PDB file of C-alpha atoms and ligand atoms in Angstrom:
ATOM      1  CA  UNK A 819     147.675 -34.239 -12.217  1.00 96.00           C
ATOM      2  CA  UNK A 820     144.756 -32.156 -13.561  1.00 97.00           C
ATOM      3  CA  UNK A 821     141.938 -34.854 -14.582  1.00 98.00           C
ATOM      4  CA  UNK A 822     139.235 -33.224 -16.691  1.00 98.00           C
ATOM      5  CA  UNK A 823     136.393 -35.794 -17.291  1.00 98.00           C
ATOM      6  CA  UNK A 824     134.423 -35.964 -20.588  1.00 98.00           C
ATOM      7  CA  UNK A 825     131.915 -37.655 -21.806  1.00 98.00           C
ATOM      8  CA  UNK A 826     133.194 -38.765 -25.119  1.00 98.00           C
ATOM      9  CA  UNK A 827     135.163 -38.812 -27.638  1.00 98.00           C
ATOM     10  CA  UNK A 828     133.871 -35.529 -29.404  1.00 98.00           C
ATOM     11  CA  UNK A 829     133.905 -33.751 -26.389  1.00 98.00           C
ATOM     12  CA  UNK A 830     137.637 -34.762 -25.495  1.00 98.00           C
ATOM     13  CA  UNK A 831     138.792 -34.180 -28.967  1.00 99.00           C
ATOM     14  CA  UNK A 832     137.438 -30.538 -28.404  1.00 98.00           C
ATOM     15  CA  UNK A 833     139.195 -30.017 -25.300  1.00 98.00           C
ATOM     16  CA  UNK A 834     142.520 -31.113 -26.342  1.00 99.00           C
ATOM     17  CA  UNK A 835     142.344 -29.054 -29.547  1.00 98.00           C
ATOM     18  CA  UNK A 836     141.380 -25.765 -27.441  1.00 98.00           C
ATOM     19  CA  UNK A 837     144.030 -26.074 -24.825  1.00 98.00           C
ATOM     20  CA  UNK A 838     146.351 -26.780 -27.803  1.00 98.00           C
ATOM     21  CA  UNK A 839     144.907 -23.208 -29.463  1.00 98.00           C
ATOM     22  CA  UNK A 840     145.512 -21.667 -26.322  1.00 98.00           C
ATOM     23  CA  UNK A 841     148.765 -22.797 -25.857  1.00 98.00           C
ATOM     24  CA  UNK A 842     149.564 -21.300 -29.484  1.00 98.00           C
ATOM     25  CA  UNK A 843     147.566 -17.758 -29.358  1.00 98.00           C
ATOM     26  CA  UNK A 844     149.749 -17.067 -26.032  1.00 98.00           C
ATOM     27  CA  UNK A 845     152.812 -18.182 -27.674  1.00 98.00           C
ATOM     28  CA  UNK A 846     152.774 -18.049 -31.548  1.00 98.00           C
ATOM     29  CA  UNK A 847     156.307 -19.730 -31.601  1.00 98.00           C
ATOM     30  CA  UNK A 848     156.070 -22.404 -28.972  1.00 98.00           C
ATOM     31  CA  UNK A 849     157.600 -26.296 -29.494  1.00 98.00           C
ATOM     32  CA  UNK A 850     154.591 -28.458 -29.982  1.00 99.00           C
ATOM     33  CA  UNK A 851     155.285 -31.969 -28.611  1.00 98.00           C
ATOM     34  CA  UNK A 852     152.654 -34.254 -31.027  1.00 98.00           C
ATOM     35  CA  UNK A 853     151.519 -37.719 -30.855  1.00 98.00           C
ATOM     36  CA  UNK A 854     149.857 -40.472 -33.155  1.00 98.00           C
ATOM     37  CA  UNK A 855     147.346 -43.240 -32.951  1.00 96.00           C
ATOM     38  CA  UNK A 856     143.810 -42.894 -32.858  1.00 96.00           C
ATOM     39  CA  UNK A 857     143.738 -40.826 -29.682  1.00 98.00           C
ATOM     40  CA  UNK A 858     144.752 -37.126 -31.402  1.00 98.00           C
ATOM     41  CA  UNK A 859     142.687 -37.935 -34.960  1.00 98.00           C
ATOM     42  CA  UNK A 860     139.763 -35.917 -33.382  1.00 98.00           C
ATOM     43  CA  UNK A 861     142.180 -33.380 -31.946  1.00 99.00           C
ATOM     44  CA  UNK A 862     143.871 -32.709 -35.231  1.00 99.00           C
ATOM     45  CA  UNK A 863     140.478 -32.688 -37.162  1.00 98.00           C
ATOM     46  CA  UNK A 864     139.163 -29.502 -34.185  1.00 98.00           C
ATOM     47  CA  UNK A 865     142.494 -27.729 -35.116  1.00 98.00           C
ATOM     48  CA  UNK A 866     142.158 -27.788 -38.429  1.00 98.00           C
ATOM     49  CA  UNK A 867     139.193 -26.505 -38.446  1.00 98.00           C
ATOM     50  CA  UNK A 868     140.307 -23.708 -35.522  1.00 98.00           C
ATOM     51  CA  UNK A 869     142.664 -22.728 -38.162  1.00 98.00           C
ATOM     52  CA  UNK A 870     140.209 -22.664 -41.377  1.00 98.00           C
ATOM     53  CA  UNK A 871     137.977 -20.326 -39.381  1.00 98.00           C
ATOM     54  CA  UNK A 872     140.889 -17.924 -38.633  1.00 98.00           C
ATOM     55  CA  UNK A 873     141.344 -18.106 -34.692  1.00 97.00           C
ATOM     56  CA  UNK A 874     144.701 -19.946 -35.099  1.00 98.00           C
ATOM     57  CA  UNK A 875     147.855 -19.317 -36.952  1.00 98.00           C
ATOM     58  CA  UNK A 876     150.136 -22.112 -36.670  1.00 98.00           C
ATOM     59  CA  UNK A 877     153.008 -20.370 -38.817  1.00 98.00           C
ATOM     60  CA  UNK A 878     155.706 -19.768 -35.975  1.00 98.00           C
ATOM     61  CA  UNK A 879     155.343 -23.327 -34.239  1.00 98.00           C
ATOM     62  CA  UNK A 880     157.722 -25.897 -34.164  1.00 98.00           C
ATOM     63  CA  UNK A 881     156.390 -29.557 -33.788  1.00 98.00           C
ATOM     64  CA  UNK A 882     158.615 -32.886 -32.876  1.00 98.00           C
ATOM     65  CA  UNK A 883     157.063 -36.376 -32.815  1.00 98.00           C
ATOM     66  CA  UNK A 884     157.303 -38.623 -30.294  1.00 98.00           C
ATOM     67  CA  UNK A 885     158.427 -41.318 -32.671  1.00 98.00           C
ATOM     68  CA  UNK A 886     158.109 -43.417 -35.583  1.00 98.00           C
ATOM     69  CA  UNK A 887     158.552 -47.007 -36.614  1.00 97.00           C
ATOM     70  CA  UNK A 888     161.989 -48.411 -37.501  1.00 98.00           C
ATOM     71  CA  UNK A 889     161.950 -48.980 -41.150  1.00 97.00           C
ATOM     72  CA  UNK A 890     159.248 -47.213 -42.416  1.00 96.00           C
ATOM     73  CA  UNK A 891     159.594 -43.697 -44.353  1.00 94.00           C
ATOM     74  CA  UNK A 892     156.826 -41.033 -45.063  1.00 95.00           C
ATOM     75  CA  UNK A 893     155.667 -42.685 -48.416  1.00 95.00           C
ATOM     76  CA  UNK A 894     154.614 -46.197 -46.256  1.00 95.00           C
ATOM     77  CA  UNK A 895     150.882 -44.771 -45.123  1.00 94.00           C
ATOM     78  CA  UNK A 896     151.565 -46.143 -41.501  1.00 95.00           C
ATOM     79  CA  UNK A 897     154.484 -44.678 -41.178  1.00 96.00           C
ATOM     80  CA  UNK A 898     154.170 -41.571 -38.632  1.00 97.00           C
ATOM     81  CA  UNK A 899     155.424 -39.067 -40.930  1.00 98.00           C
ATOM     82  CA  UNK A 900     152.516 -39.912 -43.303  1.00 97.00           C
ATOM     83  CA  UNK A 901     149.857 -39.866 -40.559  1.00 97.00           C
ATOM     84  CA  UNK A 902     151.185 -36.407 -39.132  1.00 98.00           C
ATOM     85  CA  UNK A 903     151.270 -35.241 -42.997  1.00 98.00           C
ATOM     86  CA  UNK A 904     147.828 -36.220 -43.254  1.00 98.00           C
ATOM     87  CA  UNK A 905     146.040 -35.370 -39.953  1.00 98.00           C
ATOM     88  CA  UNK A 906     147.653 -32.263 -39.311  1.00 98.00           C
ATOM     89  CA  UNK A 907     150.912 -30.524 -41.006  1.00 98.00           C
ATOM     90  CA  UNK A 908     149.174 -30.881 -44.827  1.00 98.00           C
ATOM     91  CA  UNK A 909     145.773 -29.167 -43.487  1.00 98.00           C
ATOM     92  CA  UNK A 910     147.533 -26.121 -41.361  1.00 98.00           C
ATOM     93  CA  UNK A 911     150.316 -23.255 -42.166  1.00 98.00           C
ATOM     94  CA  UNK A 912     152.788 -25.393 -39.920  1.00 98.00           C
ATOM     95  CA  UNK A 913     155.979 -24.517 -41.881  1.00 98.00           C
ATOM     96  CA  UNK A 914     157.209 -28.492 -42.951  1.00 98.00           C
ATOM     97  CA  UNK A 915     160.578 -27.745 -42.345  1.00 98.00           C
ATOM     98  CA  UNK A 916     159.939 -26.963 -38.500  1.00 98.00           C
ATOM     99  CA  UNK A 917     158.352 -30.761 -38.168  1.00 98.00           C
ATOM    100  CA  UNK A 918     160.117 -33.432 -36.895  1.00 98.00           C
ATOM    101  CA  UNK A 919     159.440 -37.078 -37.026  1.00 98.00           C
ATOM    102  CA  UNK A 920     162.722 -39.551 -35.796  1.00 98.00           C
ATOM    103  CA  UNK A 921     163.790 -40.853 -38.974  1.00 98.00           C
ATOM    104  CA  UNK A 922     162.432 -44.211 -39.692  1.00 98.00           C
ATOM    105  CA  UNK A 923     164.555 -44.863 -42.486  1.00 97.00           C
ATOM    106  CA  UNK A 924     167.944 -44.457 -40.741  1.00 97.00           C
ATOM    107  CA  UNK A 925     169.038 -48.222 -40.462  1.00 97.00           C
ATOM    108  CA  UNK A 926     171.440 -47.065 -37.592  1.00 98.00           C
ATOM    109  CA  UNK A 927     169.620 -47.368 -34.546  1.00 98.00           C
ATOM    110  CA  UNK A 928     172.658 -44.661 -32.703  1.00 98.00           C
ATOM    111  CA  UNK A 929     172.781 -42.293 -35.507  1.00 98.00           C
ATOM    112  CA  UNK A 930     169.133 -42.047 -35.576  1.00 98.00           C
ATOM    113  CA  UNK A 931     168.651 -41.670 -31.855  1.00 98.00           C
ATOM    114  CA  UNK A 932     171.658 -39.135 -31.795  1.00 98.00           C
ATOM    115  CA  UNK A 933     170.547 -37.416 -34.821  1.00 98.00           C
ATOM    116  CA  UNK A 934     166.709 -37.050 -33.275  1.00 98.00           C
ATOM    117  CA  UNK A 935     168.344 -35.838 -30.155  1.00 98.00           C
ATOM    118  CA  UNK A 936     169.848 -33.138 -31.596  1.00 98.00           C
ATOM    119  CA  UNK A 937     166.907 -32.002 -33.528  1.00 98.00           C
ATOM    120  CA  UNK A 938     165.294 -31.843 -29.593  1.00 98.00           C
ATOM    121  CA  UNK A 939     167.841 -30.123 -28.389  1.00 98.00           C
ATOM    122  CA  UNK A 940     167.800 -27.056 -31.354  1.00 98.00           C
ATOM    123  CA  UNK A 941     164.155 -27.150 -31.237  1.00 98.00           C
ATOM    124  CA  UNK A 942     164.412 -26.224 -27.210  1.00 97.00           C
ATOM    125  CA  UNK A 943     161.687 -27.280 -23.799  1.00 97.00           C
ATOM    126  CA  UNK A 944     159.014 -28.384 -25.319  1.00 98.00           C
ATOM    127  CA  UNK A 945     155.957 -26.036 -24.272  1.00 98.00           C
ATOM    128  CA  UNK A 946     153.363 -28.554 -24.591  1.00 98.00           C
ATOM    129  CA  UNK A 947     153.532 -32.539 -25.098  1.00 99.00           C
ATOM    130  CA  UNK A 948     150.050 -34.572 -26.378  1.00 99.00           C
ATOM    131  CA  UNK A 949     150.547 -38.038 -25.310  1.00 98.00           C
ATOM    132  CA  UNK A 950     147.961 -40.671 -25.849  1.00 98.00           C
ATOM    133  CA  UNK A 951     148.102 -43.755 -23.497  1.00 98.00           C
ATOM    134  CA  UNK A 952     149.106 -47.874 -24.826  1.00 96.00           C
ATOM    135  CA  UNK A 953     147.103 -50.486 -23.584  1.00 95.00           C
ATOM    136  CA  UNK A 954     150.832 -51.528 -21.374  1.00 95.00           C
ATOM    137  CA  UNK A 955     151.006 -48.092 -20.692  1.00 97.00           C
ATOM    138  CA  UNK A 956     153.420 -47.023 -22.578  1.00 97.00           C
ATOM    139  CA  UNK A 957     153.912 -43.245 -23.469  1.00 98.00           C
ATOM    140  CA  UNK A 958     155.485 -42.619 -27.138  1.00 98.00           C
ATOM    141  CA  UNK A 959     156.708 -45.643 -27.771  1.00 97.00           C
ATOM    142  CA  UNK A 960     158.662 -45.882 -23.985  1.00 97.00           C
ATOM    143  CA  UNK A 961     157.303 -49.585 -23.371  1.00 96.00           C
ATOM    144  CA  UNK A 962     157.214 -51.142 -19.502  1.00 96.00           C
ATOM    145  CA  UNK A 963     160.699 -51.410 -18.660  1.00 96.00           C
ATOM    146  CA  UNK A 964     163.077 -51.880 -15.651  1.00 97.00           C
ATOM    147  CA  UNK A 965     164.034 -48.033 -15.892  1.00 97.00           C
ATOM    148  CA  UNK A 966     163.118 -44.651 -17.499  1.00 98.00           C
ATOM    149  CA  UNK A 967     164.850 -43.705 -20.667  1.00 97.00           C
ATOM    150  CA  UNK A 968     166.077 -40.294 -20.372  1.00 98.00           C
ATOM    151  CA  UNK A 969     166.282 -39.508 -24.415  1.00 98.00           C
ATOM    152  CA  UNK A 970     165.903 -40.780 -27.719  1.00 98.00           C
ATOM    153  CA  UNK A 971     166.151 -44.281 -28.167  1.00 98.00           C
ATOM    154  CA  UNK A 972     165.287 -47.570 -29.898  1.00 98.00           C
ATOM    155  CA  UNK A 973     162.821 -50.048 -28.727  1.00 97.00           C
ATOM    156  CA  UNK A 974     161.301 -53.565 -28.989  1.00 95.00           C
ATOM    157  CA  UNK A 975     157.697 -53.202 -29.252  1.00 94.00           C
ATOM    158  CA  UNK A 976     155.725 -55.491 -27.374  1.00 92.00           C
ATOM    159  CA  UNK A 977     153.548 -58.463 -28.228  1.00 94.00           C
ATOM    160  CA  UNK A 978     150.343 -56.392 -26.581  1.00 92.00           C
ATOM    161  CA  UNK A 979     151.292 -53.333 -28.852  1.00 92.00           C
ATOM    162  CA  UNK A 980     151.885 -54.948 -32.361  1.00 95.00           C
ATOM    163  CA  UNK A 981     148.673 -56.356 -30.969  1.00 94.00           C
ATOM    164  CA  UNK A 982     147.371 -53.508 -30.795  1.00 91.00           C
ATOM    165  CA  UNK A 983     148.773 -51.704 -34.109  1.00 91.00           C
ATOM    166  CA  UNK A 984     148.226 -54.328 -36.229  1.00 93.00           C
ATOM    167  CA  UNK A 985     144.835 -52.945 -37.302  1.00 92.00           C
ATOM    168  CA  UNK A 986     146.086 -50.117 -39.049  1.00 90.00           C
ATOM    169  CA  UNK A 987     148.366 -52.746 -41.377  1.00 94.00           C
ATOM    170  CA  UNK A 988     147.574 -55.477 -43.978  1.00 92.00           C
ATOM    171  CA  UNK A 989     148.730 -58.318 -42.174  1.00 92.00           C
ATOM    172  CA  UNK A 990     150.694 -58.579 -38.530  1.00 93.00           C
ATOM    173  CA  UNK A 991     153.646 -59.572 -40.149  1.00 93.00           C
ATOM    174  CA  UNK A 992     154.115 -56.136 -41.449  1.00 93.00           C
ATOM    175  CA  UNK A 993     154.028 -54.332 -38.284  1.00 94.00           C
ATOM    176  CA  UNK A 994     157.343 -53.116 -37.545  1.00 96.00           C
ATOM    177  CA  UNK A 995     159.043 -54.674 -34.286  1.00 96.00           C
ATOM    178  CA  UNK A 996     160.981 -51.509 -33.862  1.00 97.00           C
ATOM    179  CA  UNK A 997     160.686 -48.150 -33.220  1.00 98.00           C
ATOM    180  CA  UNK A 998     162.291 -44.712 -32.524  1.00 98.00           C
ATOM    181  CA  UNK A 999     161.204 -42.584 -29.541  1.00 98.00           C
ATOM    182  CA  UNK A1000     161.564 -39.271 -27.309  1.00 98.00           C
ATOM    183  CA  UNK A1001     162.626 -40.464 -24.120  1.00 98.00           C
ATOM    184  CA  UNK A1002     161.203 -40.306 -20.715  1.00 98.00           C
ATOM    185  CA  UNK A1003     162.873 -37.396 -19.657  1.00 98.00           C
ATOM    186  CA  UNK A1004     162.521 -35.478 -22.741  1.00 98.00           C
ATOM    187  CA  UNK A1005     158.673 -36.053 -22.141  1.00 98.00           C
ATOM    188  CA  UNK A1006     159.193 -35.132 -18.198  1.00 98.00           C
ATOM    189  CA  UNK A1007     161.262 -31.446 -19.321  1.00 98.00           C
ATOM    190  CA  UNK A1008     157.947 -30.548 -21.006  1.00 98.00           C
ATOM    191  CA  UNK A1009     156.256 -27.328 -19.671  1.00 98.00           C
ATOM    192  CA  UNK A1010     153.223 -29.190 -19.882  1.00 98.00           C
ATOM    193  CA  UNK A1011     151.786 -32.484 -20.591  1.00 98.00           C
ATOM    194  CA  UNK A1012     148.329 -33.104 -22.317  1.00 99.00           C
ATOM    195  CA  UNK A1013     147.313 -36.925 -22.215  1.00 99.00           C
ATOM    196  CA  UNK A1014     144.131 -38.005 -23.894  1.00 99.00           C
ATOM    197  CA  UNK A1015     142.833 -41.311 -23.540  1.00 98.00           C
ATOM    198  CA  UNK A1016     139.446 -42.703 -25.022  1.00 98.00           C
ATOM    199  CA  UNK A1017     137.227 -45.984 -24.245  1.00 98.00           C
ATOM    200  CA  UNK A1018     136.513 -48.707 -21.946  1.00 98.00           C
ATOM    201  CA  UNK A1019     139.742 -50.782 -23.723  1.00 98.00           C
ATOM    202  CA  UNK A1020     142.227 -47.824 -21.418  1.00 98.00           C
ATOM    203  CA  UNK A1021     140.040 -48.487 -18.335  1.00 98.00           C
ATOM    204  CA  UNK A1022     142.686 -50.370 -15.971  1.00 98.00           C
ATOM    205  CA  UNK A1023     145.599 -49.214 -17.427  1.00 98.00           C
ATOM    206  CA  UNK A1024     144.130 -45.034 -16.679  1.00 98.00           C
ATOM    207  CA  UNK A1025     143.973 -46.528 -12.893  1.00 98.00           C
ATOM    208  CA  UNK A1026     147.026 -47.606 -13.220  1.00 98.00           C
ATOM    209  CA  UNK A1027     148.627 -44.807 -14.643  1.00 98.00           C
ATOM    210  CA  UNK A1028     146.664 -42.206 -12.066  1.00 98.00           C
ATOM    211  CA  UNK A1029     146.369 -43.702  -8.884  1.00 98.00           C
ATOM    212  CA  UNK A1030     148.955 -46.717  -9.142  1.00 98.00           C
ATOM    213  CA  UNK A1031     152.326 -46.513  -7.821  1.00 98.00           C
ATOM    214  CA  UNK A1032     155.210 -44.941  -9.987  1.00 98.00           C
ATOM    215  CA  UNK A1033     157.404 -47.411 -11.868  1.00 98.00           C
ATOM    216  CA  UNK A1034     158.837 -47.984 -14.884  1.00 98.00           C
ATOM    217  CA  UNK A1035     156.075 -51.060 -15.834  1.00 98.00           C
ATOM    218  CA  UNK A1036     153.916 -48.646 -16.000  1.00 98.00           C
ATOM    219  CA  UNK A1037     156.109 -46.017 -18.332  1.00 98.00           C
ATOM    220  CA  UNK A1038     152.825 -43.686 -18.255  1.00 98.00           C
ATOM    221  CA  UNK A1039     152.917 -43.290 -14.195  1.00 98.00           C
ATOM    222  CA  UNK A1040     155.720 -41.105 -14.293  1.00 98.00           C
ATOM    223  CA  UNK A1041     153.903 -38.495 -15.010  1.00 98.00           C
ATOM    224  CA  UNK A1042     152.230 -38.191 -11.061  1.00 98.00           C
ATOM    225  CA  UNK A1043     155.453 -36.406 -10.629  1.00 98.00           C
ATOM    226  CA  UNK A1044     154.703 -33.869 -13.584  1.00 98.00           C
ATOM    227  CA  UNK A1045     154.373 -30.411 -12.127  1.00 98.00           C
ATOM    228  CA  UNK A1046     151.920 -29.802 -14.820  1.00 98.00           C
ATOM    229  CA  UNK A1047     150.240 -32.541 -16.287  1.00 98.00           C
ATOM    230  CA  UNK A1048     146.606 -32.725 -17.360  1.00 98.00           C
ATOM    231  CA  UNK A1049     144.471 -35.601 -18.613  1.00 98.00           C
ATOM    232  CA  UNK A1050     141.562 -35.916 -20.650  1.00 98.00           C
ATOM    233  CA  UNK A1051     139.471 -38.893 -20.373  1.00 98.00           C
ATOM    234  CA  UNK A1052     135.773 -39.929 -21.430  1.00 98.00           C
ATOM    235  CA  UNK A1053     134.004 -41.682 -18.932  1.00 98.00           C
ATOM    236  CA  UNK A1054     134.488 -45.316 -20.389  1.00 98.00           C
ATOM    237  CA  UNK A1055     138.164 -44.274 -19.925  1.00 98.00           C
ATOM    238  CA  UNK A1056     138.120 -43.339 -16.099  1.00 98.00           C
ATOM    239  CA  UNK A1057     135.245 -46.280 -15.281  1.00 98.00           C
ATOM    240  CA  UNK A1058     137.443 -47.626 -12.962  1.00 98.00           C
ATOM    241  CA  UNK A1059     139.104 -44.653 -11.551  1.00 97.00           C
ATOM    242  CA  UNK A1060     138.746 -43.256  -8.625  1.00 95.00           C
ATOM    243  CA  UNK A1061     139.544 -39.435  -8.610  1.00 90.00           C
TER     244      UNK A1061
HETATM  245  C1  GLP B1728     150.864 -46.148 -30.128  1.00 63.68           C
HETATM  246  C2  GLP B1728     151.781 -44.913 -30.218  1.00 63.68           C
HETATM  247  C3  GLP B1728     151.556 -43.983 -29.075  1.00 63.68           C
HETATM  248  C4  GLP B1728     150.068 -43.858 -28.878  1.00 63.68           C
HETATM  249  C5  GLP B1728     149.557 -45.157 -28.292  1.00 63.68           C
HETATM  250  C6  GLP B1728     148.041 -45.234 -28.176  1.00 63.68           C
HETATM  251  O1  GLP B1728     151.524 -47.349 -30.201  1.00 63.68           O
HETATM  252  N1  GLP B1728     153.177 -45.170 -30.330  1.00 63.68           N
HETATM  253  O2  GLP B1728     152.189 -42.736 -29.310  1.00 63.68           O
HETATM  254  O3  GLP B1728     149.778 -42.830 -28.009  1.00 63.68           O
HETATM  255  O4  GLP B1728     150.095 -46.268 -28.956  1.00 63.68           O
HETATM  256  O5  GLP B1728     147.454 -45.369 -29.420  1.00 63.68           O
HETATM  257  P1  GLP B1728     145.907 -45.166 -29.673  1.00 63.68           P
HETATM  258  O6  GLP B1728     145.642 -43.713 -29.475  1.00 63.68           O
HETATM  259  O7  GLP B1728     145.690 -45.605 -31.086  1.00 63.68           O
HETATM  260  O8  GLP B1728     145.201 -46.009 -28.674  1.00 63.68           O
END
């Protein structure tokens, strides 16, 4: 694991958004793996304006979500379609039809899992995967478990991460208790991983996920064994990390 230490949020929104750039001037048509949450908002906003200025074209990409809530579709504004419409794919030349989201509205928990899986599968490795990190540590929406998921699936969310999400809804009764996401492996088969993680709140769970041991109650620890991961992190983020 690559750790590159920031100081805050700017500056870690700036260095995500030029290793994404870089990722996409050497290879115009690479699979971009994207995330949600408040994490990438800065990320997104550096992109856009990479690509107002002219130094990026994001015409030949493809993009696939991690995942998206059970039950919401892209007119519900915290639905992750909606967010991805708004922070990024609405703002660039990203061509809609080569962005992917899991489909929230599919009631069938297999056919939308198989149906996301094949999307992955057409759309190829994915070159480069932004993850942000949950409070359990939970990558996507891959919540502590007994074992890594290898693909697509459906999950409970937990108490800590409607806790969490509730914020962004009118009430925590509408926070959806399911979700769709990439699995565990799909996230490991990534050329490289980019995690960004932001404030004091991410503290223990960074330690945990960097210098803790590798288990599936901590989903994010997996990625020790990533040949090529790298982490941004501000320093309220890494306050109690050693590196
Ligand atoms: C959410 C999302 C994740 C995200 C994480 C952290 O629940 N499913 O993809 O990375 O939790 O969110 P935030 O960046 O808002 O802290």
């Amino acid at each position: 694991m690559r750790v590159y230490k920031v100081k805050d949020y700017q500056e870690l929104s700036r260095k995500a958004a030029n290793l994404i750039a870089a990722q996409v001037i050497m290879k115009p048509d690479c699979v971009l793996g994207l995330a949600t949450g408040s994490s990438p908002i800065g990320t997104y906003d550096n992109l856009v304006a990479m690509y107002e200025n002219g130094d990026v074209d994001f015409s030949g990409i493809t993009t696939v979500n991690l995942d998206e809530y059970k039950g919401l579709d892209a007119s519900n504004d915290q639905s992750y379609r909606y967010f991805m419409n708004e922070h990024f794919f609405n703002r660039v030349n990203v061509p809609m039809e080569r962005t992917h989201v899991p489909n929230g509205t599919e009631p069938d928990s297999a056919k939308a899992c198989a149906d996301y899986n094949e999307i992955l599968h057409q759309a190829g490795t994915v070159d480069l995967q932004l993850l942000g990190l949950g409070h359990d540590g939970h990558i996507g929406f891959n919540e502590p478990s007994d074992t890594f998921a290898d693909e697509t699936h459906c999950v409970d969310l937990e108490e800590i991460t409607i806790q969490a999400n509730k914020r962004f809804f009118a009430s925590e009764a509408d926070v959806p208790r399911q979700a769709y996401t990439m699995g565990i492996g799909t996230i490991m088969r990534a050329k490289t991983v980019l995690v960004i993680v932001s404030g004091a709140d991410k503290a223990k769970i960074l330690n945990q996920m960097i210098n803790g041991p590798v288990t599936p109650r901590v989903p994010a620890s997996i990625l020790q064994f990533h040949p090529n991961a790298i982490i941004i992190a501000d320093e309220a983020a890494l306050s109690e990390t050693e590196l």
